[in-house]
Coordinates of C-alpha atoms in Angstrom, one line a residue:
M254 CA 132.4 85.7 127.0
N255 CA 129.7 85.2 129.9
I256 CA 126.0 87.1 129.8
T257 CA 123.8 86.9 133.0
K258 CA 120.3 88.7 133.9
E259 CA 119.6 90.5 137.2
Q260 CA 115.7 90.8 137.1
I261 CA 114.7 94.0 138.3
D262 CA 111.0 93.5 138.8
D263 CA 108.4 92.2 136.0
L264 CA 108.9 95.1 133.8
N265 CA 112.9 95.6 134.0
A266 CA 116.1 93.3 134.0
V267 CA 119.9 94.1 133.7
V268 CA 122.1 92.2 131.3
K269 CA 125.7 92.0 132.3
V270 CA 127.9 91.0 129.8
A271 CA 131.5 90.1 130.9
I272 CA 134.4 90.1 127.9
S273 CA 137.8 88.7 128.4
K274 CA 140.6 89.2 126.1
E275 CA 140.7 85.9 124.7
D276 CA 137.1 86.7 123.1
Y277 CA 138.7 89.9 120.9
Q278 CA 142.7 89.5 120.9
D279 CA 142.8 87.2 117.5
K280 CA 140.5 89.2 115.9
V281 CA 141.9 92.5 116.8
E282 CA 145.6 91.3 116.3
K283 CA 144.3 90.3 112.7
I284 CA 143.2 93.8 111.6
L285 CA 145.9 95.6 113.0
K286 CA 148.4 93.3 110.8
D287 CA 146.4 93.7 107.9
Y288 CA 146.5 97.8 109.0
R289 CA 150.4 97.2 108.6
K290 CA 150.6 96.1 105.3
Q291 CA 148.9 98.7 104.0
A292 CA 149.6 101.7 105.8
N293 CA 151.8 104.9 104.1
I294 CA 153.5 106.1 107.0
P295 CA 156.6 109.1 106.0
G296 CA 159.5 107.6 106.9
F297 CA 158.7 103.9 106.5
R298 CA 158.2 101.4 103.5
K299 CA 154.6 100.3 102.9
G300 CA 154.4 97.0 105.1
Q301 CA 157.5 97.9 106.9
V302 CA 155.8 100.2 109.8
P303 CA 156.4 99.0 113.2
M304 CA 153.7 97.2 114.7
G305 CA 154.3 99.2 118.1
L306 CA 153.6 102.4 116.1
I307 CA 150.5 100.6 114.7
K308 CA 149.1 99.7 117.9
K309 CA 149.4 103.3 119.0
Q310 CA 147.8 105.0 116.0
Y311 CA 145.1 102.2 115.5
G312 CA 145.0 99.9 118.1
K313 CA 142.1 101.8 120.5
A314 CA 140.1 102.5 117.2
V315 CA 139.7 98.8 116.3
L316 CA 139.7 97.5 119.6
V317 CA 136.3 99.4 120.9
D318 CA 135.2 98.6 117.3
E319 CA 135.8 94.7 117.7
V320 CA 133.9 94.8 121.0
N321 CA 131.0 96.6 120.2
K322 CA 130.5 93.9 117.2
L323 CA 131.1 91.4 120.1
L324 CA 128.6 93.1 121.8
Q325 CA 125.9 93.2 119.8
D326 CA 126.3 90.0 117.9
N327 CA 126.0 88.2 121.3
L328 CA 123.6 90.0 123.2
N329 CA 121.2 90.1 120.2
K330 CA 121.8 86.2 120.0
Y331 CA 121.5 85.8 123.8
L332 CA 117.8 87.9 124.0
T333 CA 116.6 85.4 121.3
E334 CA 118.0 82.4 123.1
E335 CA 116.6 83.1 126.3
K336 CA 113.1 84.3 124.0
L337 CA 113.0 87.5 126.2
D338 CA 110.1 90.1 124.8
V339 CA 111.8 93.2 124.9
L340 CA 110.9 96.6 124.2
G341 CA 112.8 99.2 122.3
N342 CA 116.3 98.1 122.3
P343 CA 119.0 97.8 125.3
L344 CA 120.4 100.6 126.8
P345 CA 124.0 100.3 127.8
K346 CA 124.4 101.7 131.6
Q347 CA 126.6 104.6 132.0
Q348 CA 130.1 103.7 133.4
D349 CA 132.2 107.1 134.2
N350 CA 135.9 106.6 133.4
F351 CA 135.7 102.9 131.4
D352 CA 139.3 101.5 131.1
W353 CA 139.7 100.2 127.6
D354 CA 143.2 98.5 129.0
K355 CA 142.0 96.2 131.1
D356 CA 142.2 92.8 130.2
N357 CA 138.4 91.5 131.0
L358 CA 135.8 94.5 130.0
D359 CA 132.4 94.3 131.7
F360 CA 129.2 96.0 130.6
E361 CA 125.4 96.4 131.4
F362 CA 122.5 97.0 129.9
E363 CA 119.0 97.8 130.6
L364 CA 116.3 96.0 129.3
G365 CA 112.6 97.3 129.4
L366 CA 110.6 93.8 128.9
A367 CA 106.6 93.4 127.5
P368 CA 104.5 92.9 130.2
S369 CA 102.5 89.6 130.4
F370 CA 98.9 90.0 130.2
D371 CA 95.6 88.0 128.7
V372 CA 93.1 89.6 125.9
N373 CA 89.7 89.2 125.9
L374 CA 87.4 89.7 122.7
K375 CA 84.5 89.5 124.7
T376 CA 84.3 93.1 125.9
K377 CA 82.5 94.1 128.8
K378 CA 80.4 96.4 126.8
A379 CA 79.2 95.5 123.2
V380 CA 80.4 97.1 120.2
T381 CA 78.1 98.5 117.7
Q382 CA 78.6 97.0 114.0
Y383 CA 76.6 98.9 111.7
K384 CA 75.1 97.7 108.8
I385 CA 74.4 100.3 106.5
V386 CA 71.9 100.5 104.2
A387 CA 71.0 102.0 101.1
D388 CA 67.2 103.0 101.2
K389 CA 64.7 104.3 98.9
K390 CA 65.7 107.6 98.2
M391 CA 69.3 107.3 97.8
I392 CA 68.5 104.6 95.3
E393 CA 66.2 107.0 93.4
E394 CA 68.9 109.9 93.6
Q395 CA 71.6 107.9 91.9
V396 CA 69.3 106.8 89.2
E397 CA 68.7 110.3 88.7
R398 CA 72.7 111.0 88.8
I399 CA 72.9 108.4 86.4
Q400 CA 70.1 109.7 84.1
K401 CA 71.7 113.1 84.2
Q402 CA 75.6 111.9 83.5
Y403 CA 74.3 109.7 80.4
G404 CA 71.8 112.1 79.5
K405 CA 71.9 114.8 76.2
L406 CA 72.4 118.2 76.4
I407 CA 70.5 120.4 74.5
S408 CA 71.3 124.1 73.8
K409 CA 68.5 126.6 74.7
T410 CA 69.0 130.3 74.5
E411 CA 68.1 131.4 77.9
V412 CA 68.5 130.4 81.3
G413 CA 65.8 127.7 82.8
K414 CA 65.9 126.8 86.8
K415 CA 67.4 123.3 86.0
D416 CA 69.9 124.1 83.4
E417 CA 73.8 124.0 83.0
I418 CA 75.3 127.3 82.1
T419 CA 79.2 127.3 80.8
G420 CA 80.8 130.9 81.6
F421 CA 83.7 132.1 82.8
F422 CA 83.6 133.5 86.6
A423 CA 85.9 137.2 87.0
N424 CA 87.4 139.3 89.8
E425 CA 90.3 141.6 89.1
E426 CA 91.1 142.3 92.7
E427 CA 91.0 138.7 93.9
E428 CA 93.0 137.5 90.1
I429 CA 90.1 135.6 89.5
D430 CA 89.2 134.4 85.7
H431 CA 88.0 131.2 85.6
K432 CA 85.7 129.0 83.3
T433 CA 83.3 126.6 84.8
T434 CA 80.2 125.1 84.3
L435 CA 77.1 125.7 86.9
E436 CA 74.6 123.6 87.1
M437 CA 71.6 125.4 88.4
D438 CA 70.2 122.8 90.9
K439 CA 73.3 123.2 92.9
I440 CA 73.1 126.9 93.5
K441 CA 71.5 127.5 96.7
S442 CA 71.4 131.5 96.6
K443 CA 67.8 132.7 95.7
K444 CA 69.3 135.9 94.6
A445 CA 71.2 134.3 92.4
I446 CA 69.3 132.0 90.8
D447 CA 66.5 135.1 90.4
A448 CA 69.5 136.5 88.9
L449 CA 70.6 134.1 86.3
V450 CA 66.9 132.9 85.0
G451 CA 65.9 134.4 81.9
K452 CA 69.8 135.4 81.4
K453 CA 70.9 134.7 77.7
V454 CA 74.6 133.9 76.1
G455 CA 76.5 137.3 76.6
D456 CA 74.6 138.4 79.6
S457 CA 77.1 139.2 82.5
V458 CA 75.7 138.9 86.1
T459 CA 77.3 139.7 89.3
L460 CA 76.6 136.7 92.3
N461 CA 78.2 137.1 95.8
T462 CA 80.6 134.0 97.0
K463 CA 78.3 133.7 100.2
G464 CA 76.1 131.1 100.4
L465 CA 76.2 130.5 96.5
F466 CA 76.0 126.6 96.4
K467 CA 74.4 123.9 98.5
E468 CA 77.9 122.5 98.8
D469 CA 80.6 124.8 100.3
Y470 CA 83.1 123.1 98.7
L471 CA 81.8 123.6 95.1
L472 CA 82.9 127.1 95.3
S473 CA 86.7 126.3 95.0
S474 CA 86.6 124.5 92.0
A475 CA 83.7 127.1 90.4
L476 CA 86.6 129.9 90.7
G477 CA 89.8 128.1 90.3
I478 CA 90.8 128.6 93.7
A479 CA 92.3 126.9 96.5
R480 CA 89.5 125.6 98.8
D481 CA 91.2 127.1 102.4
K482 CA 90.8 130.5 100.6
A483 CA 87.1 129.9 99.1
E484 CA 86.1 128.6 102.7
D485 CA 85.5 132.3 104.3
L486 CA 85.3 134.5 100.8
K487 CA 82.8 136.4 100.8
I488 CA 83.0 139.0 97.5
D489 CA 80.9 140.0 94.3
V490 CA 82.2 138.2 91.4
T491 CA 81.1 138.9 87.7
F492 CA 79.9 135.1 85.7
T493 CA 79.5 136.0 81.7
I494 CA 77.6 133.2 79.8
E495 CA 79.3 131.7 77.3
E496 CA 76.7 128.6 76.6
I497 CA 73.2 127.3 78.3
N498 CA 72.0 123.4 77.9
E499 CA 69.6 121.2 79.4
R500 CA 70.3 118.3 80.1
E501 CA 68.1 115.6 78.8
P502 CA 67.9 112.4 81.1
A503 CA 68.7 109.4 79.7
A504 CA 66.0 106.9 79.3
L505 CA 66.0 103.6 81.2
D506 CA 66.6 101.1 78.4
Q507 CA 68.7 98.6 77.6
E508 CA 70.9 100.4 75.7
L509 CA 72.2 102.2 78.8
F510 CA 71.9 99.1 81.4
D511 CA 74.7 97.5 78.6
K512 CA 76.7 100.3 78.7
L513 CA 76.9 100.4 82.4
F514 CA 77.1 96.8 83.6
G515 CA 78.0 94.7 80.4
E516 CA 75.7 93.3 78.0
G517 CA 73.0 91.7 79.1
K518 CA 73.8 91.4 82.9
V519 CA 71.4 94.3 83.9
T520 CA 67.4 94.0 82.1
S521 CA 65.1 96.3 83.6
E522 CA 64.7 98.9 86.2
K523 CA 64.1 97.1 89.5
E524 CA 67.6 95.3 88.4
L525 CA 69.1 98.2 88.0
K526 CA 68.0 99.5 91.5
D527 CA 68.9 96.6 92.5
K528 CA 72.4 96.5 91.3
I529 CA 72.6 100.3 93.0
K530 CA 71.5 99.0 96.1
E531 CA 74.0 95.8 96.2
D532 CA 76.8 98.0 94.8
S533 CA 76.0 100.6 97.4
E534 CA 75.9 98.4 100.4
K535 CA 79.5 96.4 99.4
Q536 CA 80.7 100.0 99.3
F537 CA 79.2 101.3 102.7
E538 CA 80.8 97.8 104.2
Q539 CA 83.9 98.9 103.7
Q540 CA 83.1 101.8 106.0
S541 CA 81.4 100.4 108.8
D542 CA 84.4 97.9 108.6
Q543 CA 86.7 100.7 109.3
K544 CA 84.6 101.7 112.1
L545 CA 84.3 98.7 113.9
L546 CA 88.0 98.0 113.6
N547 CA 88.5 101.3 115.1
D548 CA 85.8 100.9 117.9
I549 CA 87.4 97.5 119.0
T550 CA 90.5 98.8 119.0
E551 CA 89.6 101.5 121.6
K552 CA 87.7 99.1 123.5
L553 CA 90.5 96.8 123.8
I554 CA 92.7 99.2 124.9
E555 CA 89.9 100.4 127.4
E556 CA 89.6 97.0 128.8
T557 CA 92.7 95.3 128.4
K558 CA 94.7 96.3 131.5
F559 CA 98.3 96.0 131.9
E560 CA 101.7 98.1 133.2
L561 CA 104.3 99.4 130.7
P562 CA 108.5 100.4 132.0
A563 CA 107.5 103.3 131.3
E564 CA 110.8 105.0 132.8
F565 CA 112.7 102.7 130.6
L566 CA 110.7 103.3 127.6
K567 CA 111.0 107.4 128.1
K568 CA 115.0 107.1 128.4
W569 CA 115.1 104.8 125.2
I570 CA 113.1 107.4 123.7
Q571 CA 115.4 110.0 125.0
I572 CA 118.2 108.8 123.4
S573 CA 117.3 106.7 120.5
G574 CA 116.0 109.3 117.9
E575 CA 118.2 111.1 115.1
N576 CA 118.5 114.2 117.6
P577 CA 118.5 113.6 121.5
L578 CA 115.6 114.6 123.2
T579 CA 115.3 116.5 126.6
A580 CA 113.4 114.5 129.5
D581 CA 110.5 116.4 128.7
E582 CA 110.6 115.8 125.3
A583 CA 111.1 112.0 125.5
K584 CA 107.7 112.4 128.4
E585 CA 105.6 114.0 125.8
E586 CA 106.5 111.5 123.0
F587 CA 106.0 108.4 125.1
E588 CA 102.4 109.8 126.2
K589 CA 101.8 110.8 122.7
S590 CA 102.3 106.5 121.2
E591 CA 101.6 105.0 124.4
Q592 CA 98.3 104.1 123.1
G593 CA 99.7 102.8 120.2
L594 CA 102.0 100.6 121.6
R595 CA 99.6 99.3 123.6
Y596 CA 97.3 98.1 120.6
Q597 CA 100.9 96.8 119.1
L598 CA 101.6 94.7 122.3
I599 CA 97.9 93.8 122.0
E600 CA 97.3 93.0 118.3
G601 CA 100.8 91.0 118.6
K602 CA 99.0 88.7 121.4
I603 CA 95.6 88.0 119.5
I604 CA 97.8 87.5 116.3
Q605 CA 99.9 85.0 117.8
E606 CA 97.1 83.7 120.2
N607 CA 94.9 82.6 117.3
E608 CA 97.5 81.3 115.1
L609 CA 96.8 84.3 112.2
Q610 CA 99.2 84.4 109.3
V611 CA 99.7 85.7 106.2
Q612 CA 100.8 83.1 103.5
F613 CA 102.5 84.0 100.1
D614 CA 99.6 82.0 98.1
E615 CA 96.7 84.2 99.7
L616 CA 98.8 87.4 99.9
K617 CA 99.0 86.8 96.0
E618 CA 95.3 86.1 95.8
F619 CA 94.4 89.0 98.1
A620 CA 97.1 91.4 95.3
K621 CA 94.6 89.9 92.4
G622 CA 91.7 91.2 94.3
F623 CA 93.0 94.7 94.8
I624 CA 94.5 95.0 91.5
K625 CA 90.8 93.9 89.8
S626 CA 88.8 96.3 92.0
Q627 CA 91.3 99.0 90.7
M628 CA 90.8 98.6 87.0
A629 CA 87.1 98.1 87.7
Q630 CA 87.3 101.8 88.1
Y631 CA 88.8 102.8 85.5
G632 CA 85.9 100.5 82.9
H633 CA 87.9 96.8 83.3
L634 CA 85.2 95.0 84.4
D635 CA 86.7 91.8 83.3
P636 CA 90.1 91.2 83.0
K637 CA 91.8 88.0 82.3
E638 CA 93.5 85.9 84.7
E639 CA 96.7 86.4 82.6
E640 CA 96.7 89.9 82.9
L641 CA 95.9 89.8 86.8
E642 CA 98.4 87.2 87.2
S643 CA 101.3 89.9 85.2
V644 CA 99.9 93.0 87.2
A645 CA 100.5 90.5 90.5
A646 CA 103.9 89.8 89.9
R647 CA 105.3 93.3 89.4
V648 CA 103.2 94.3 92.5
M649 CA 104.6 91.3 94.6
S650 CA 108.0 92.3 93.3
N651 CA 108.0 95.5 95.2
Q652 CA 108.5 94.9 99.2
D653 CA 107.2 98.1 100.2
E654 CA 103.6 97.1 98.3
V655 CA 104.6 93.6 99.7
K656 CA 104.4 95.2 103.4
R657 CA 101.4 97.5 102.6
L658 CA 99.3 94.6 101.2
S659 CA 100.5 92.0 103.8
E660 CA 99.0 94.8 106.8
Q661 CA 95.9 95.4 104.9
L662 CA 95.5 91.2 104.8
M663 CA 95.9 90.8 108.3
S664 CA 93.7 93.7 109.5
Q665 CA 90.9 91.5 107.6
K666 CA 92.0 88.5 109.5
L667 CA 91.7 90.5 112.7
L668 CA 88.3 91.9 111.7
D669 CA 87.0 88.4 110.5
L670 CA 88.0 87.5 113.8
Y671 CA 86.5 89.7 115.4
K672 CA 83.2 89.7 113.7
E673 CA 83.2 85.8 115.0
K674 CA 84.3 86.0 118.2
A675 CA 83.9 89.7 119.6
N676 CA 80.8 91.3 121.9
L677 CA 79.0 93.1 118.7
K678 CA 75.8 94.7 118.6
V679 CA 74.3 94.9 115.2
K680 CA 72.5 98.1 114.1
E681 CA 71.2 98.9 110.9
V682 CA 70.9 102.5 109.6
S683 CA 71.4 104.6 106.8
Y684 CA 73.9 106.0 105.4
D685 CA 72.9 109.7 106.5
D686 CA 72.3 108.0 110.1
F687 CA 75.5 106.4 110.4
I688 CA 77.5 109.5 109.3
K689 CA 75.3 111.5 112.3
E690 CA 75.8 108.3 114.3
A691 CA 79.7 107.7 114.0
Y692 CA 81.3 110.9 113.5
S693 CA 79.3 113.6 115.2

């Protein structure tokens, strides 16, 4: 077997594979002999079928199969040994009237080659790195929410402007019959507030769904219907009151602090607010980091210029899927995936040049940190090391989880690298301003 490469240009090449009869004959003969031993053909005893008949019936199929195996194995080996960085897979060139009866068989494969380029993390224009701070207003609102959440319910005889009302929403035509609890301070409609204030248990009021709540998403849960159905709903609904309660805020005392954070970890209102600020900003950091990662990705794609073997890739997309595409469909798919492919190449070069690797031990520690944060969401704030080890072992035995965590850890390594080396400008903002600037 002889394999040679013809370079067409910087991004395209053709690999020629010459296979002689000696490369495949012994293997084909052995398989056909095995077929002969097992063949059941009427008129012949098992194992006594003439070899000529076996070759006539199975010879061509066995030959094609073995030659294709030879091609695949040796072509992959050649690409590895020659260190050819190919995009997609080699595409066999169409050969009309190919003669499988010849002793020497010649094949050609088109290659799309990865471009050569440099990546400069110091982009021309600085990328904004947002530092989101929890301002005084946000902290005070969070303290109020905590006091309300852990406060006591006091039964009342009639509705006031800050009460919670449990009852049923009903509308026969829309098949609405749903029990819910309304918080008066979340109702936006002045007409609705006026209709509810002063009402007693057993009373029914008619409310219109348009602009009923301060937050639109609350309507679907209140009525027990899908959010898309609730979006443009403008109907009258009947609300029948079953229960009226006033929520007395919880006192900011040690009992509440211990309930929230564990015994003795917070001992004053100031420490509570400091803790809220710290935890909030830690959560905000995840959002600002994701924004930074997305923005740097876009900037690197924009400023890192290189050509791709576009025609080869369109051809590869056209024939490589489960169902072949038309030329126009393949072109459309290429245009959709081009930015992603460019960043894959850029990211791969960054990882290689900066020797970023994911080691098993650090992946295991990363998994334990992820598990610990998941446990904290369910109130398990201080898991034992043996417990973390046990859960991590189960997670690490699942290949899909290992792949997912490896990708997350590599993203974190890239983010750390960008924070160290990229051209960044830090901007301190409140959470509301971040949402306005980042996603407007």
